Amino acid sequence: MTLISGTISVHGYNKHMEVPQTGIGLTVVLFVMCASVVWISGARLAYIADDLADRFQLAKSLVGLLVLSLATSLPEVATTLAAAVRQTQDLVLNNLFGGIALQTAVLAMSDFWARGAITNYPRKANHALEATLLVFLLSTALIVVSVGETFVFMGVGLGSALIALIYAGVIVLLRRYDGQNDWVPVDLPDPEELPFPAPSGLAGTSNRVLFLQAAFACLAILVFGLLLVVFATRIADQTGLGEGFVGVTLLAGATSLPELTTTITAVRIGAYTMAISNIFGSNLIMLVLVFPADILFRGGPILQNASTTVLLSLSFGVAVTAIFLTGLIVRSKPKIGAFGLDSVLVLVVFLLSILAYYHVR
């Protein structure tokens, strides 16, 4: 798949879809339209995933980690691989790593719908394990970026391959750990008192129709996620903000819309563990995407000579994940309004990250 100057084409086919050049105003409008489709499709996926978990008696944390996170990461997959083919290193890395702090902030915002700190809800320690392993992977990427690739094979760095290998081990470990070591939740609200009730209306829908709806939603996320990278790149050029700042803010935000809408929807229907695992699982996927991006990027190891923004985004990713890890371990914590203290700290750190990105742009 190739993406050059606003033209998307697929090798092996004569037909191609051209995206005409647009002014800044129309570019922003088209960007918002694509993001809206991604948002709506992501919300539908949350309902479908919750319903399928109930029908097939699957743990919702597992569905969030392995299924929902993969589906909602399709924009990251599309934009990352397309940007890697275009040889735009900054856009690839800032989109991936910048989205980690952003998506963790999304989880923090869900406290409003959860009626208290969402980190009080998990009954198992597997979410704390997810956060711990995510910090380990982020630290590994940070070390590789800081030290540089010491071994390169056919243009692919050892560091990105190591991240992919560790990711595989993480998924195996989390799968084996699921169902063990129960924790006791505290301060759980009455399910009847949940605000903003959001019935899915899927009770009478057949499994076949549910799977078809899920496939259609995933396709919409993939196609419009791919278009997002075209318009985000144009906005970077037309505004003069640069691909680094746009990648770590605007593009990362747009491609994180499925995580935002699925997380909020999951919390509204009481699927708290699925919401948490969806975010942590998506963050893990964004790290492992470095490996296929490295294969497609022909300018050398993609983690080599990364910008200061990349280092900052990894560091902020470690910070916000560590805060939530602490929140998962400390079961009863102070609240500020509807938000737990850990969520407030995550949101503060995220806002500071935006200022830092702008400062070094």
PDB file of C-alpha atoms in Angstrom, residues 39-164:
ATOM      1  CA  TRP A  39     -15.927   7.822  16.412  1.00  0.00           C
ATOM      2  CA  ILE A  40     -19.337   6.377  15.518  1.00  0.00           C
ATOM      3  CA  SER A  41     -17.861   3.062  14.393  1.00  0.00           C
ATOM      4  CA  GLY A  42     -15.869   2.757  17.622  1.00  0.00           C
ATOM      5  CA  ALA A  43     -18.954   3.297  19.782  1.00  0.00           C
ATOM      6  CA  ARG A  44     -20.771   0.544  17.933  1.00  0.00           C
ATOM      7  CA  LEU A  45     -17.846  -1.807  18.450  1.00  0.00           C
ATOM      8  CA  ALA A  46     -18.034  -1.361  22.231  1.00  0.00           C
ATOM      9  CA  TYR A  47     -21.672  -2.467  22.292  1.00  0.00           C
ATOM     10  CA  ILE A  48     -20.951  -5.438  20.051  1.00  0.00           C
ATOM     11  CA  ALA A  49     -17.879  -6.545  22.034  1.00  0.00           C
ATOM     12  CA  ASP A  50     -19.789  -6.385  25.325  1.00  0.00           C
ATOM     13  CA  ASP A  51     -22.697  -8.363  23.907  1.00  0.00           C
ATOM     14  CA  LEU A  52     -20.439 -11.012  22.356  1.00  0.00           C
ATOM     15  CA  ALA A  53     -18.521 -11.388  25.639  1.00  0.00           C
ATOM     16  CA  ASP A  54     -21.811 -12.130  27.424  1.00  0.00           C
ATOM     17  CA  ARG A  55     -23.034 -14.536  24.746  1.00  0.00           C
ATOM     18  CA  PHE A  56     -19.836 -16.577  24.601  1.00  0.00           C
ATOM     19  CA  GLN A  57     -19.087 -16.247  28.345  1.00  0.00           C
ATOM     20  CA  LEU A  58     -15.713 -14.589  27.806  1.00  0.00           C
ATOM     21  CA  ALA A  59     -13.879 -12.495  30.402  1.00  0.00           C
ATOM     22  CA  LYS A  60     -14.443  -8.855  29.469  1.00  0.00           C
ATOM     23  CA  SER A  61     -10.892  -7.949  30.428  1.00  0.00           C
ATOM     24  CA  LEU A  62      -9.676 -10.523  27.894  1.00  0.00           C
ATOM     25  CA  VAL A  63     -12.066  -9.218  25.224  1.00  0.00           C
ATOM     26  CA  GLY A  64     -10.807  -5.695  25.869  1.00  0.00           C
ATOM     27  CA  LEU A  65      -7.144  -6.711  25.760  1.00  0.00           C
ATOM     28  CA  LEU A  66      -7.117  -8.996  22.717  1.00  0.00           C
ATOM     29  CA  VAL A  67     -10.190  -8.104  20.640  1.00  0.00           C
ATOM     30  CA  LEU A  68     -11.453  -4.583  21.258  1.00  0.00           C
ATOM     31  CA  SER A  69      -7.973  -3.068  21.541  1.00  0.00           C
ATOM     32  CA  LEU A  70      -6.960  -4.589  18.209  1.00  0.00           C
ATOM     33  CA  ALA A  71     -10.116  -3.386  16.470  1.00  0.00           C
ATOM     34  CA  THR A  72      -9.824   0.141  17.840  1.00  0.00           C
ATOM     35  CA  SER A  73      -6.127   0.246  16.919  1.00  0.00           C
ATOM     36  CA  LEU A  74      -6.901  -0.085  13.205  1.00  0.00           C
ATOM     37  CA  PRO A  75      -6.411   3.677  12.613  1.00  0.00           C
ATOM     38  CA  GLU A  76      -2.963   3.431  14.204  1.00  0.00           C
ATOM     39  CA  VAL A  77      -2.189   0.419  12.033  1.00  0.00           C
ATOM     40  CA  ALA A  78      -3.361   2.208   8.890  1.00  0.00           C
ATOM     41  CA  THR A  79      -1.697   5.547   9.571  1.00  0.00           C
ATOM     42  CA  THR A  80       1.525   4.041  10.895  1.00  0.00           C
ATOM     43  CA  LEU A  81       2.120   1.670   8.000  1.00  0.00           C
ATOM     44  CA  ALA A  82       1.085   4.265   5.420  1.00  0.00           C
ATOM     45  CA  ALA A  83       3.391   6.867   6.964  1.00  0.00           C
ATOM     46  CA  ALA A  84       6.220   4.306   7.119  1.00  0.00           C
ATOM     47  CA  VAL A  85       5.833   3.620   3.395  1.00  0.00           C
ATOM     48  CA  ARG A  86       6.000   7.391   2.833  1.00  0.00           C
ATOM     49  CA  GLN A  87       9.279   7.365   4.813  1.00  0.00           C
ATOM     50  CA  THR A  88       8.025   9.949   7.340  1.00  0.00           C
ATOM     51  CA  GLN A  89       9.821   8.773  10.478  1.00  0.00           C
ATOM     52  CA  ASP A  90       8.611  11.544  12.781  1.00  0.00           C
ATOM     53  CA  LEU A  91       4.970  11.057  11.845  1.00  0.00           C
ATOM     54  CA  VAL A  92       5.198   7.296  12.479  1.00  0.00           C
ATOM     55  CA  LEU A  93       6.859   7.473  15.889  1.00  0.00           C
ATOM     56  CA  ASN A  94       5.008  10.515  17.202  1.00  0.00           C
ATOM     57  CA  ASN A  95       1.651   9.071  16.141  1.00  0.00           C
ATOM     58  CA  LEU A  96       2.388   5.804  17.962  1.00  0.00           C
ATOM     59  CA  PHE A  97       4.103   7.003  21.105  1.00  0.00           C
ATOM     60  CA  GLY A  98       2.140  10.244  21.434  1.00  0.00           C
ATOM     61  CA  GLY A  99      -1.086   8.270  21.471  1.00  0.00           C
ATOM     62  CA  ILE A 100      -0.067   6.362  24.610  1.00  0.00           C
ATOM     63  CA  ALA A 101      -0.345   9.302  27.012  1.00  0.00           C
ATOM     64  CA  LEU A 102      -3.448  10.508  25.167  1.00  0.00           C
ATOM     65  CA  GLN A 103      -5.269   7.183  25.456  1.00  0.00           C
ATOM     66  CA  THR A 104      -4.351   6.891  29.128  1.00  0.00           C
ATOM     67  CA  ALA A 105      -5.862  10.352  29.596  1.00  0.00           C
ATOM     68  CA  VAL A 106      -9.001   8.997  27.893  1.00  0.00           C
ATOM     69  CA  LEU A 107      -9.180   6.320  30.589  1.00  0.00           C
ATOM     70  CA  ALA A 108      -8.786   9.010  33.241  1.00  0.00           C
ATOM     71  CA  MET A 109     -11.711  10.976  31.808  1.00  0.00           C
ATOM     72  CA  SER A 110     -13.942   7.913  32.097  1.00  0.00           C
ATOM     73  CA  ASP A 111     -14.061   8.457  35.883  1.00  0.00           C
ATOM     74  CA  PHE A 112     -16.885  10.904  35.202  1.00  0.00           C
ATOM     75  CA  TRP A 113     -19.092   8.101  33.894  1.00  0.00           C
ATOM     76  CA  ALA A 114     -17.798   5.508  36.380  1.00  0.00           C
ATOM     77  CA  ARG A 115     -18.921   7.597  39.394  1.00  0.00           C
ATOM     78  CA  GLY A 116     -15.486   7.499  41.011  1.00  0.00           C
ATOM     79  CA  ALA A 117     -12.000   6.222  40.310  1.00  0.00           C
ATOM     80  CA  ILE A 118     -12.198   3.541  37.635  1.00  0.00           C
ATOM     81  CA  THR A 119      -9.044   1.942  39.078  1.00  0.00           C
ATOM     82  CA  ASN A 120     -11.103   0.888  42.147  1.00  0.00           C
ATOM     83  CA  TYR A 121     -13.232  -1.497  40.111  1.00  0.00           C
ATOM     84  CA  PRO A 122     -11.024  -4.372  38.844  1.00  0.00           C
ATOM     85  CA  ARG A 123     -11.471  -7.568  40.866  1.00  0.00           C
ATOM     86  CA  LYS A 124      -8.249  -9.110  39.541  1.00  0.00           C
ATOM     87  CA  ALA A 125      -4.603  -8.086  39.570  1.00  0.00           C
ATOM     88  CA  ASN A 126      -4.210  -8.626  35.824  1.00  0.00           C
ATOM     89  CA  HIS A 127      -4.766  -4.925  35.081  1.00  0.00           C
ATOM     90  CA  ALA A 128      -1.864  -4.009  37.365  1.00  0.00           C
ATOM     91  CA  LEU A 129       0.180  -6.626  35.506  1.00  0.00           C
ATOM     92  CA  GLU A 130      -0.841  -5.078  32.179  1.00  0.00           C
ATOM     93  CA  ALA A 131       0.328  -1.667  33.381  1.00  0.00           C
ATOM     94  CA  THR A 132       3.608  -3.085  34.728  1.00  0.00           C
ATOM     95  CA  LEU A 133       4.433  -4.842  31.472  1.00  0.00           C
ATOM     96  CA  LEU A 134       3.464  -1.731  29.506  1.00  0.00           C
ATOM     97  CA  VAL A 135       5.943   0.313  31.569  1.00  0.00           C
ATOM     98  CA  PHE A 136       8.594  -2.322  30.828  1.00  0.00           C
ATOM     99  CA  LEU A 137       7.961  -2.122  27.080  1.00  0.00           C
ATOM    100  CA  LEU A 138       7.939   1.686  27.131  1.00  0.00           C
ATOM    101  CA  SER A 139      11.227   1.669  29.043  1.00  0.00           C
ATOM    102  CA  THR A 140      12.721  -0.742  26.514  1.00  0.00           C
ATOM    103  CA  ALA A 141      11.720   1.562  23.640  1.00  0.00           C
ATOM    104  CA  LEU A 142      13.075   4.572  25.535  1.00  0.00           C
ATOM    105  CA  ILE A 143      16.437   2.843  26.047  1.00  0.00           C
ATOM    106  CA  VAL A 144      16.662   1.881  22.368  1.00  0.00           C
ATOM    107  CA  VAL A 145      15.826   5.409  21.213  1.00  0.00           C
ATOM    108  CA  SER A 146      18.308   6.952  23.659  1.00  0.00           C
ATOM    109  CA  VAL A 147      21.221   4.556  22.977  1.00  0.00           C
ATOM    110  CA  GLY A 148      20.541   3.979  19.284  1.00  0.00           C
ATOM    111  CA  GLU A 149      20.360   0.769  17.295  1.00  0.00           C
ATOM    112  CA  THR A 150      23.583  -1.190  17.830  1.00  0.00           C
ATOM    113  CA  PHE A 151      22.722  -4.006  15.422  1.00  0.00           C
ATOM    114  CA  VAL A 152      20.939  -3.669  12.089  1.00  0.00           C
ATOM    115  CA  PHE A 153      19.881  -6.433   9.693  1.00  0.00           C
ATOM    116  CA  MET A 154      18.526  -5.499   6.251  1.00  0.00           C
ATOM    117  CA  GLY A 155      17.641  -2.027   7.491  1.00  0.00           C
ATOM    118  CA  VAL A 156      15.678  -3.326  10.506  1.00  0.00           C
ATOM    119  CA  GLY A 157      16.994  -2.562  13.974  1.00  0.00           C
ATOM    120  CA  LEU A 158      17.409  -5.105  16.759  1.00  0.00           C
ATOM    121  CA  GLY A 159      15.492  -2.814  19.110  1.00  0.00           C
ATOM    122  CA  SER A 160      12.204  -2.908  17.184  1.00  0.00           C
ATOM    123  CA  ALA A 161      12.491  -6.701  16.798  1.00  0.00           C
ATOM    124  CA  LEU A 162      13.113  -7.009  20.547  1.00  0.00           C
ATOM    125  CA  ILE A 163      10.000  -4.941  21.287  1.00  0.00           C
ATOM    126  CA  ALA A 164       7.921  -7.270  19.082  1.00  0.00           C
TER     127      ALA A 164
END
